[in-house]
Short mmCIF file of C-alpha atoms (C1' of nucleotides) in Angstrom, two decimals:
data_model
loop_
_atom_site.label_atom_id
_atom_site.label_comp_id
_atom_site.label_asym_id
_atom_site.label_seq_id
_atom_site.Cartn_x
_atom_site.Cartn_y
_atom_site.Cartn_z
CA MET A 1 25.88 28.38 58.57
CA SER A 2 23.46 25.48 58.87
CA LEU A 3 24.85 21.99 59.10
CA HIS A 4 23.11 21.07 55.88
CA ASP A 5 24.83 23.77 53.86
CA THR A 6 28.44 23.19 54.83
CA THR A 7 30.91 22.46 52.08
CA GLN A 8 31.35 18.93 53.39
CA THR A 9 27.69 18.01 53.23
CA LYS A 10 27.27 19.69 49.85
CA ILE A 11 30.07 17.48 48.57
CA LEU A 12 28.62 14.37 50.21
CA ASP A 13 25.18 15.04 48.75
CA ALA A 14 26.49 15.55 45.23
CA ALA A 15 28.88 12.61 45.49
CA GLU A 16 26.37 10.05 46.73
CA PHE A 17 23.96 10.98 43.97
CA LEU A 18 26.56 10.81 41.22
CA PHE A 19 28.26 7.68 42.55
CA ALA A 20 24.92 5.89 42.60
CA GLU A 21 24.01 7.19 39.17
CA ARG A 22 27.26 6.54 37.28
CA GLY A 23 29.67 4.62 39.48
CA PHE A 24 32.83 5.61 41.27
CA ALA A 25 35.39 5.59 38.49
CA GLU A 26 32.96 7.19 36.06
CA THR A 27 32.40 10.16 38.35
CA SER A 28 35.21 12.71 38.39
CA LEU A 29 35.89 15.10 41.22
CA ARG A 30 35.24 17.95 38.82
CA THR A 31 31.73 16.65 38.17
CA ILE A 32 31.11 16.36 41.89
CA THR A 33 32.42 19.79 42.79
CA GLY A 34 30.60 21.27 39.83
CA ARG A 35 27.28 19.88 41.02
CA ALA A 36 27.98 20.81 44.64
CA LYS A 37 29.03 24.31 43.51
CA VAL A 38 32.26 24.19 45.48
CA ASN A 39 35.91 24.44 44.53
CA LEU A 40 37.71 21.41 43.14
CA ALA A 41 40.43 21.42 45.81
CA SER A 42 37.89 21.31 48.64
CA VAL A 43 37.42 17.57 48.25
CA ASN A 44 41.05 16.85 48.99
CA TYR A 45 41.06 19.49 51.70
CA HIS A 46 38.06 18.09 53.59
CA PHE A 47 38.28 14.39 52.81
CA GLY A 48 41.91 13.79 51.87
CA SER A 49 41.35 11.77 48.73
CA LYS A 50 38.67 10.47 46.41
CA LYS A 51 38.86 7.04 48.02
CA SER A 52 38.21 8.55 51.44
CA LEU A 53 35.29 10.50 50.03
CA ILE A 54 33.74 7.26 48.78
CA GLN A 55 34.12 5.72 52.23
CA ALA A 56 32.60 8.83 53.82
CA VAL A 57 29.56 8.53 51.57
CA PHE A 58 29.10 4.93 52.71
CA ASP A 59 29.67 5.78 56.34
CA ARG A 60 26.96 8.42 56.38
CA PHE A 61 24.43 5.94 54.99
CA LEU A 62 25.54 2.90 56.92
CA GLN A 63 25.79 4.61 60.28
CA GLU A 64 22.19 5.75 60.07
CA PHE A 65 20.98 2.41 58.71
CA THR A 66 22.86 0.07 61.03
CA ALA A 67 21.96 2.15 64.07
CA GLN A 68 18.27 1.59 63.38
CA LEU A 69 18.73 -2.03 62.36
CA SER A 70 20.76 -2.67 65.49
CA SER A 71 18.04 -1.39 67.81
CA HIS A 72 15.53 -3.62 66.03
CA LEU A 73 17.85 -6.58 66.57
CA ASP A 74 18.25 -5.71 70.26
CA GLN A 75 14.51 -6.03 70.61
CA LEU A 76 14.23 -9.25 68.58
CA GLU A 77 17.02 -10.93 70.52
CA ARG A 78 14.81 -10.73 73.62
CA GLU A 79 11.90 -12.50 71.89
CA PRO A 80 11.29 -16.26 72.17
CA ALA A 81 12.07 -18.36 69.11
CA GLU A 82 8.46 -18.83 68.08
CA GLU A 83 8.08 -15.08 67.57
CA LEU A 84 10.92 -15.01 65.04
CA GLN A 85 8.88 -15.51 61.88
CA ALA A 86 10.48 -14.62 58.55
CA GLU A 87 8.10 -11.70 58.10
CA THR A 88 9.04 -10.29 61.50
CA LEU A 89 12.74 -10.62 60.81
CA LEU A 90 12.32 -9.03 57.42
CA SER A 91 10.69 -6.00 58.92
CA ALA A 92 13.82 -5.41 60.98
CA LEU A 93 15.57 -4.91 57.67
CA ILE A 94 12.79 -3.07 55.90
CA ASP A 95 11.74 -0.58 58.56
CA PRO A 96 15.12 1.18 58.63
CA LEU A 97 15.03 1.34 54.84
CA LEU A 98 11.62 2.98 54.82
CA SER A 99 12.69 5.39 57.50
CA LEU A 100 15.70 6.32 55.34
CA ASN A 101 13.35 7.13 52.51
CA THR A 102 11.28 9.55 54.57
CA THR A 103 14.37 11.42 55.75
CA ARG A 104 15.68 12.06 52.27
CA ASN A 105 14.14 11.78 48.82
CA ASN A 106 14.85 8.55 46.94
CA ALA A 107 17.39 7.64 49.56
CA VAL A 108 16.60 3.93 49.39
CA SER A 109 17.24 3.72 45.68
CA ILE A 110 20.52 5.60 46.01
CA PHE A 111 21.59 3.55 49.02
CA MET A 112 20.88 0.25 47.31
CA ARG A 113 22.64 1.26 44.14
CA LEU A 114 25.68 2.18 46.19
CA LEU A 115 25.54 -1.17 47.99
CA GLY A 116 25.29 -2.97 44.67
CA ARG A 117 28.35 -1.16 43.41
CA ALA A 118 30.28 -1.90 46.59
CA TYR A 119 29.32 -5.54 46.21
CA ALA A 120 30.55 -5.55 42.61
CA GLU A 121 33.96 -4.33 43.72
CA THR A 122 35.08 -7.90 44.36
CA GLN A 123 38.77 -7.14 44.70
CA GLY A 124 38.47 -3.50 45.71
CA HIS A 125 39.06 -2.16 49.17
CA LEU A 126 35.51 -0.90 49.48
CA ARG A 127 33.87 -4.26 49.95
CA ARG A 128 36.37 -5.20 52.61
CA TYR A 129 35.90 -1.86 54.32
CA VAL A 130 32.13 -2.23 54.47
CA THR A 131 32.11 -5.84 55.64
CA GLU A 132 34.77 -5.24 58.29
CA ARG A 133 33.00 -2.20 59.65
CA TYR A 134 29.40 -3.30 59.48
CA GLY A 135 29.55 -7.08 59.03
CA HIS A 136 28.79 -7.84 62.67
CA VAL A 137 25.20 -6.64 62.24
CA LEU A 138 24.69 -9.20 59.47
CA VAL A 139 26.04 -11.90 61.77
CA ARG A 140 23.51 -11.01 64.46
CA PHE A 141 20.79 -11.13 61.83
CA THR A 142 21.92 -14.60 60.77
CA HIS A 143 21.78 -15.88 64.35
CA LEU A 144 18.20 -14.70 64.72
CA PHE A 145 17.22 -16.65 61.63
CA GLN A 146 18.93 -19.74 62.96
CA LYS A 147 16.99 -19.37 66.18
CA GLY A 148 13.67 -18.89 64.39
CA TYR A 149 14.19 -21.72 61.92
CA PRO A 150 16.17 -24.46 63.69
CA GLU A 151 15.02 -27.04 61.14
CA LEU A 152 17.17 -25.32 58.49
CA SER A 153 20.89 -26.08 58.39
CA ASN A 154 23.33 -23.25 59.01
CA ASP A 155 24.57 -23.09 55.46
CA GLN A 156 21.04 -23.19 54.10
CA ILE A 157 20.32 -20.06 56.12
CA PHE A 158 23.59 -18.51 55.00
CA TRP A 159 22.74 -18.98 51.35
CA ARG A 160 19.09 -18.02 51.61
CA LEU A 161 20.04 -14.81 53.36
CA HIS A 162 22.17 -13.97 50.37
CA TYR A 163 19.37 -14.82 47.94
CA MET A 164 17.23 -12.41 49.91
CA LEU A 165 19.84 -9.66 49.88
CA GLY A 166 20.20 -10.15 46.15
CA SER A 167 16.51 -9.64 45.55
CA LEU A 168 16.38 -6.61 47.80
CA ILE A 169 19.44 -4.82 46.49
CA PHE A 170 18.83 -5.68 42.85
CA THR A 171 15.16 -4.71 42.88
CA LEU A 172 15.46 -1.57 44.95
CA ALA A 173 18.56 -0.40 43.09
CA GLY A 174 16.58 -0.51 39.86
CA SER A 175 13.29 0.45 41.44
CA ASP A 176 13.12 3.83 39.70
CA ALA A 177 13.34 2.32 36.25
CA LEU A 178 11.19 -0.69 37.13
CA ARG A 179 8.48 1.48 38.61
CA GLN A 180 8.30 3.45 35.38
CA ILE A 181 7.94 0.27 33.32
CA SER A 182 5.38 -1.09 35.74
CA GLU A 183 3.31 2.08 35.59
CA ALA A 184 3.43 2.19 31.81
CA ASP A 185 2.43 -1.47 31.42
CA PHE A 186 -0.13 -1.86 34.16
CA ASN A 187 -1.37 1.70 34.81
CA ARG A 188 -0.65 1.33 38.46
CA SER A 189 1.42 3.90 40.25
CA LEU A 190 3.75 2.49 42.87
CA GLU A 191 5.71 4.06 45.66
CA VAL A 192 9.00 2.63 46.84
CA LYS A 193 7.16 1.62 49.98
CA ASP A 194 4.75 -0.50 47.91
CA VAL A 195 7.60 -2.15 46.03
CA ILE A 196 9.23 -3.17 49.29
CA GLN A 197 6.03 -4.45 50.87
CA GLU A 198 5.28 -6.42 47.71
CA MET A 199 8.55 -8.30 48.19
CA VAL A 200 7.80 -9.59 51.68
CA PRO A 201 5.57 -12.56 50.75
CA PHE A 202 8.03 -13.63 48.04
CA LEU A 203 11.04 -13.50 50.35
CA ALA A 204 9.28 -15.01 53.35
CA ALA A 205 8.00 -17.95 51.33
CA GLY A 206 11.49 -18.56 50.00
CA MET A 207 13.06 -18.51 53.45
CA LYS A 208 10.54 -21.02 54.76
CA ALA A 209 10.71 -23.32 51.73
CA MET B 1 45.65 -20.37 13.06
CA SER B 2 42.94 -21.86 15.25
CA LEU B 3 39.81 -19.86 15.85
CA HIS B 4 40.59 -19.80 19.55
CA ASP B 5 43.95 -18.16 19.11
CA THR B 6 43.06 -15.26 16.87
CA THR B 7 43.82 -11.77 18.10
CA GLN B 8 40.13 -11.02 18.37
CA THR B 9 39.32 -13.94 20.67
CA LYS B 10 42.44 -13.34 22.73
CA ILE B 11 41.21 -9.79 23.29
CA LEU B 12 37.66 -10.95 24.06
CA ASP B 13 38.89 -13.53 26.56
CA ALA B 14 41.08 -11.07 28.40
CA ALA B 15 38.46 -8.33 28.28
CA GLU B 16 35.57 -10.39 29.62
CA PHE B 17 37.67 -11.60 32.53
CA LEU B 18 38.93 -8.15 33.44
CA PHE B 19 35.60 -6.40 32.92
CA ALA B 20 33.92 -8.90 35.25
CA GLU B 21 36.73 -8.61 37.78
CA ARG B 22 37.14 -4.83 37.94
CA GLY B 23 34.46 -3.13 35.86
CA PHE B 24 34.53 -1.37 32.53
CA ALA B 25 35.92 2.03 33.46
CA GLU B 26 38.44 0.51 35.82
CA THR B 27 39.90 -1.69 33.09
CA SER B 28 42.19 0.08 30.64
CA LEU B 29 42.90 -1.09 27.12
CA ARG B 30 46.53 -1.41 28.09
CA THR B 31 45.64 -3.87 30.83
CA ILE B 32 43.54 -5.87 28.39
CA THR B 33 46.12 -5.98 25.62
CA GLY B 34 48.81 -6.73 28.16
CA ARG B 35 46.94 -9.78 29.43
CA ALA B 36 45.99 -10.87 25.92
CA LYS B 37 49.61 -10.39 24.78
CA VAL B 38 48.60 -8.35 21.76
CA ASN B 39 49.38 -4.82 20.64
CA LEU B 40 47.48 -1.91 22.11
CA ALA B 41 46.23 -0.62 18.76
CA SER B 42 44.68 -3.96 17.84
CA VAL B 43 41.61 -3.26 19.97
CA ASN B 44 40.71 -0.20 17.94
CA TYR B 45 41.67 -1.97 14.74
CA HIS B 46 39.45 -5.01 15.32
CA PHE B 47 36.62 -3.56 17.40
CA GLY B 48 36.66 0.16 16.60
CA SER B 49 36.44 1.46 20.13
CA LYS B 50 36.38 0.40 23.75
CA LYS B 51 32.62 0.77 23.85
CA SER B 52 32.22 -1.58 20.91
CA LEU B 53 34.55 -4.06 22.59
CA ILE B 54 32.30 -4.08 25.65
CA GLN B 55 29.28 -4.77 23.46
CA ALA B 56 31.17 -7.54 21.66
CA VAL B 57 31.95 -9.20 24.99
CA PHE B 58 28.25 -9.17 25.85
CA ASP B 59 27.22 -10.38 22.41
CA ARG B 60 29.44 -13.43 22.61
CA PHE B 61 27.91 -14.44 25.94
CA LEU B 62 24.33 -13.51 25.19
CA GLN B 63 24.20 -15.12 21.77
CA GLU B 64 25.21 -18.47 23.21
CA PHE B 65 22.94 -18.10 26.23
CA THR B 66 19.80 -16.82 24.51
CA ALA B 67 20.12 -19.41 21.75
CA GLN B 68 19.87 -22.19 24.30
CA LEU B 69 17.22 -20.44 26.36
CA SER B 70 15.18 -19.80 23.25
CA SER B 71 15.09 -23.46 22.25
CA HIS B 72 13.96 -24.34 25.77
CA LEU B 73 11.18 -21.79 25.46
CA ASP B 74 10.14 -23.17 22.06
CA GLN B 75 9.57 -26.49 23.76
CA LEU B 76 7.76 -25.07 26.78
CA GLU B 77 5.43 -23.00 24.64
CA ARG B 78 4.02 -26.25 23.24
CA GLU B 79 3.26 -27.62 26.72
CA PRO B 80 -0.16 -27.32 28.37
CA ALA B 81 -0.50 -24.80 31.20
CA GLU B 82 -0.50 -27.41 33.96
CA GLU B 83 3.01 -28.50 32.99
CA LEU B 84 4.37 -24.99 33.52
CA GLN B 85 5.45 -25.33 37.14
CA ALA B 86 7.88 -22.79 38.55
CA GLU B 87 10.58 -25.45 38.86
CA THR B 88 10.18 -26.39 35.21
CA LEU B 89 10.33 -22.81 34.05
CA LEU B 90 13.37 -22.17 36.21
CA SER B 91 15.23 -25.02 34.58
CA ALA B 92 14.82 -23.27 31.23
CA LEU B 93 16.93 -20.52 32.71
CA ILE B 94 19.32 -22.69 34.66
CA ASP B 95 20.16 -25.35 32.09
CA PRO B 96 21.75 -22.87 29.67
CA LEU B 97 23.74 -21.43 32.55
CA LEU B 98 25.09 -24.82 33.56
CA SER B 99 25.92 -25.60 29.97
CA LEU B 100 27.85 -22.33 29.78
CA ASN B 101 29.89 -23.42 32.76
CA THR B 102 30.95 -26.69 31.17
CA THR B 103 32.07 -24.95 27.98
CA ARG B 104 34.35 -22.52 29.74
CA ASN B 105 35.76 -22.39 33.25
CA ASN B 106 33.91 -20.16 35.71
CA ALA B 107 31.87 -18.79 32.83
CA VAL B 108 28.69 -18.45 34.90
CA SER B 109 30.35 -16.32 37.52
CA ILE B 110 31.91 -14.06 34.88
CA PHE B 111 28.67 -13.85 32.92
CA MET B 112 26.61 -12.91 35.95
CA ARG B 113 29.10 -10.33 37.12
CA LEU B 114 28.97 -8.75 33.68
CA LEU B 115 25.17 -8.76 33.77
CA GLY B 116 25.22 -7.15 37.18
CA ARG B 117 27.49 -4.42 35.90
CA ALA B 118 25.36 -3.86 32.84
CA TYR B 119 22.35 -3.58 35.11
CA ALA B 120 24.11 -1.01 37.28
CA GLU B 121 24.71 1.19 34.26
CA THR B 122 21.33 2.80 34.74
CA GLN B 123 21.88 5.68 32.38
CA GLY B 124 24.55 4.10 30.20
CA HIS B 125 24.07 2.81 26.69
CA LEU B 126 24.92 -0.73 27.64
CA ARG B 127 21.73 -1.50 29.50
CA ARG B 128 19.65 -0.18 26.61
CA TYR B 129 21.74 -2.14 24.13
CA VAL B 130 21.24 -5.41 26.00
CA THR B 131 17.51 -4.99 26.61
CA GLU B 132 16.83 -3.93 23.03
CA ARG B 133 18.77 -6.80 21.58
CA TYR B 134 17.79 -9.60 23.93
CA GLY B 135 14.72 -8.31 25.76
CA HIS B 136 12.27 -10.29 23.64
CA VAL B 137 13.44 -13.54 25.23
CA LEU B 138 12.55 -12.19 28.66
CA VAL B 139 9.10 -11.25 27.36
CA ARG B 140 8.50 -14.82 26.16
CA PHE B 141 9.62 -16.07 29.54
CA THR B 142 7.14 -13.75 31.26
CA HIS B 143 4.27 -15.00 29.11
CA LEU B 144 5.02 -18.58 30.07
CA PHE B 145 4.80 -17.65 33.73
CA GLN B 146 1.50 -15.91 33.17
CA LYS B 147 0.21 -19.04 31.47
CA GLY B 148 1.40 -21.32 34.27
CA TYR B 149 0.17 -19.10 37.09
CA PRO B 150 -3.03 -17.38 35.91
CA GLU B 151 -4.07 -16.64 39.50
CA LEU B 152 -1.20 -14.13 39.77
CA SER B 153 -1.72 -10.66 38.35
CA ASN B 154 0.52 -9.54 35.50
CA ASP B 155 2.41 -7.04 37.56
CA GLN B 156 2.90 -9.51 40.38
CA ILE B 157 4.61 -11.78 37.88
CA PHE B 158 6.60 -8.87 36.49
CA TRP B 159 7.93 -7.98 39.90
CA ARG B 160 8.57 -11.53 41.11
CA LEU B 161 10.53 -12.24 37.97
CA HIS B 162 12.80 -9.37 38.87
CA TYR B 163 13.16 -10.58 42.46
CA MET B 164 14.23 -13.89 40.99
CA LEU B 165 16.73 -12.32 38.61
CA GLY B 166 18.12 -10.32 41.49
CA SER B 167 18.76 -13.43 43.54
CA LEU B 168 20.29 -15.27 40.62
CA ILE B 169 22.58 -12.52 39.38
CA PHE B 170 23.59 -11.32 42.83
CA THR B 171 24.32 -14.77 44.20
CA LEU B 172 26.07 -16.20 41.17
CA ALA B 173 28.06 -13.02 40.60
CA GLY B 174 29.50 -13.39 44.07
CA SER B 175 29.49 -17.16 44.08
CA ASP B 176 33.27 -17.46 44.09
CA ALA B 177 33.65 -15.45 47.27
CA LEU B 178 30.53 -16.92 48.88
CA ARG B 179 31.65 -20.46 48.16
CA GLN B 180 34.92 -19.79 49.92
CA ILE B 181 33.15 -18.43 52.99
CA SER B 182 30.70 -21.32 52.95
CA GLU B 183 33.49 -23.88 52.76
CA ALA B 184 35.43 -22.24 55.56
CA ASP B 185 32.40 -22.01 57.84
CA PHE B 186 30.64 -25.28 57.15
CA ASN B 187 33.40 -27.56 55.79
CA ARG B 188 31.31 -28.34 52.78
CA SER B 189 32.75 -27.91 49.32
CA LEU B 190 30.31 -26.60 46.78
CA GLU B 191 30.38 -26.45 43.02
CA VAL B 192 28.63 -23.69 41.10
CA LYS B 193 26.18 -26.35 39.99
CA ASP B 194 25.28 -27.04 43.64
CA VAL B 195 24.84 -23.35 44.39
CA ILE B 196 22.38 -23.01 41.52
CA GLN B 197 20.41 -26.13 42.40
CA GLU B 198 20.21 -24.97 46.00
CA MET B 199 18.43 -21.82 44.83
CA VAL B 200 15.57 -23.59 43.05
CA PRO B 201 13.38 -24.36 46.09
CA PHE B 202 13.82 -20.83 47.41
CA LEU B 203 12.91 -19.19 44.12
CA ALA B 204 10.08 -21.57 43.28
CA ALA B 205 8.46 -21.08 46.69
CA GLY B 206 8.67 -17.33 46.24
CA MET B 207 7.09 -17.39 42.82
CA LYS B 208 4.17 -19.48 44.08
CA ALA B 209 3.66 -17.48 47.26
"C1'" DG C 1 58.56 -12.15 -7.84
"C1'" DT C 2 55.78 -8.52 -7.67
"C1'" DA C 3 51.68 -6.37 -6.32
"C1'" DT C 4 47.70 -6.04 -3.21
"C1'" DG C 5 45.22 -6.20 0.85
"C1'" DT C 6 45.41 -7.28 5.76
"C1'" DT C 7 47.33 -7.27 10.22
"C1'" DT C 8 50.81 -5.84 13.65
"C1'" DC C 9 53.82 -2.63 15.87
"C1'" DA C 10 55.95 1.46 18.27
"C1'" DA C 11 55.24 6.07 18.87
"C1'" DA C 12 52.74 10.04 19.46
"C1'" DC C 13 48.47 12.75 20.41
"C1'" DA C 14 44.93 15.38 22.78
"C1'" DA C 15 41.98 15.14 26.58
"C1'" DG C 16 40.84 14.16 31.21
"C1'" DT C 17 42.21 12.46 35.78
"C1'" DG C 18 43.43 13.07 41.09
"C1'" DT C 19 46.34 15.74 43.63
"C1'" DT C 20 49.34 19.63 45.17
"C1'" DT C 21 50.78 24.19 45.49
"C1'" DT C 22 50.45 28.95 46.33
"C1'" DA C 23 48.05 32.99 47.09
"C1'" DC C 24 43.90 35.05 48.81
"C1'" DT C 25 39.80 35.76 51.87
"C1'" DG C 26 37.36 36.01 55.87
"C1'" DT C 27 36.81 35.48 61.00
"C1'" DG C 28 37.71 35.50 65.93
"C1'" DC C 29 41.01 36.79 69.63
"C1'" DC C 30 44.15 39.60 72.32
"C1'" DG D 1 45.04 47.40 64.57
"C1'" DG D 2 47.59 43.03 64.14
"C1'" DC D 3 47.91 38.15 64.22
"C1'" DA D 4 46.98 33.41 63.72
"C1'" DC D 5 44.12 30.23 61.43
"C1'" DA D 6 40.46 27.64 58.85
"C1'" DG D 7 38.57 27.82 54.45
"C1'" DT D 8 38.40 29.04 49.50
"C1'" DA D 9 40.23 29.99 44.88
"C1'" DA D 10 42.79 29.38 40.51
"C1'" DA D 11 46.52 27.35 38.45
"C1'" DA D 12 49.70 23.97 37.65
"C1'" DC D 13 51.51 19.22 38.21
"C1'" DA D 14 52.40 14.50 36.90
"C1'" DC D 15 50.05 10.80 35.10
"C1'" DT D 16 46.79 7.76 32.70
"C1'" DT D 17 43.35 7.39 29.43
"C1'" DG D 18 41.36 6.08 24.48
"C1'" DT D 19 42.54 6.88 19.99
"C1'" DT D 20 45.25 7.84 15.74
"C1'" DT D 21 49.22 7.65 12.80
"C1'" DG D 22 52.54 5.83 9.54
"C1'" DA D 23 55.67 2.43 8.78
"C1'" DA D 24 56.84 -2.44 8.96
"C1'" DA D 25 55.61 -7.39 8.51
"C1'" DC D 26 52.75 -10.75 6.74
"C1'" DA D 27 49.75 -13.29 3.72
"C1'" DT D 28 47.52 -14.12 -0.67
"C1'" DA D 29 46.79 -13.84 -5.59
"C1'" DC D 30 48.35 -13.50 -10.19
#
DNA sequence: GTATGTTTCAAACAAGTGTTTTACTGTGCC
DNA sequence: GGCACAGTAAAACACTTGTTTGAAACATAC
């Protein structure tokens, strides 16, 4: 049996779609197993619990994303400070996203919606889990910005990075709906790639402000 | 009995706090009525259903907010185009937020977290309810930006407005946690007011880019 | 004070949840 | 063939959910 047709990946595929679409609590295991066309008990058999399934969904996305981001950061950390323009740094974030989208359909939108939901879980374990496991990549990213823009104070960079993340997550999480509105109003068809590229000047100008 | 101690407002107060903190599905009516110190059945008696309670929570916030925003827009719509700088337009959005925060403690953070959750409900009724009932104010806001920045295309403005909303909602929704991190890392205590003001240069630069 | 309409209360209801159990199926190994 | 074992299947479990019920308490009017 191919790796892409195992029960585990069928569950993961169905779960990540439904979690992004409706949220974690609003998605029952019966809905997931129904969509994945597997038995209800197989979730607990393969993943242990619903909570662990949620973490597994995040892990599959974040491992692929942070691996790519990390190799971009490796490269940037060897560059001199004057090469670290906001646009260059942004592409270290954007390239892995675009690559995600070519691997799987609509992956960026799903990924960002999941991130938005994890972020909303202020008191939940999920946010802590994600930041503890993948937070170090964000720290490296922050240091590169400090190196590229020494005239900005550390907390200015801290906050502006979060403004940027807000724009990215918020816009890309809703990009499906927004693209439809945009096409209806302006008769201009947009790909996710275009939406992302369109954001770069906005974000870069803000970072340099 | 004072207006602020009625069963209905006690329920609304408890509900808006818990909805913002945990989400709609994750908050049971028993948790709400427990916190509000009222009987379980009173929610269905006064509001009809849980769904209607959620809408009522949004109405209370949005009525106060859009009323203030609307009067700002009335004033701006009488100004000549050259007065419509990004910073000026932003203050039409920010002033009502700050005024919300003086009326009730931490209201901005709660309000923004609720908005973020409503936005995440891509397929749910809530997002449709909010946009249908309060969307016209956003349209007026868009027109003012088009008037102030005629060199930008309509869909550029459309998208940048959403980038801006993303930053605002995302940052302010997490402002409690972010402020704690910021204080720990940089020994600088920040009020919500400071966080908002700090965003203005970033957002304005992006809009003008 | 009695009658009327409104609000509160405890209890119960049906439906849906995550999880566990138990039996069954297939597969590879000796 | 027989055996151990990973995976699947259906059913049941204990529990929580939103909602409804019917009686009690309260307020208001005449």
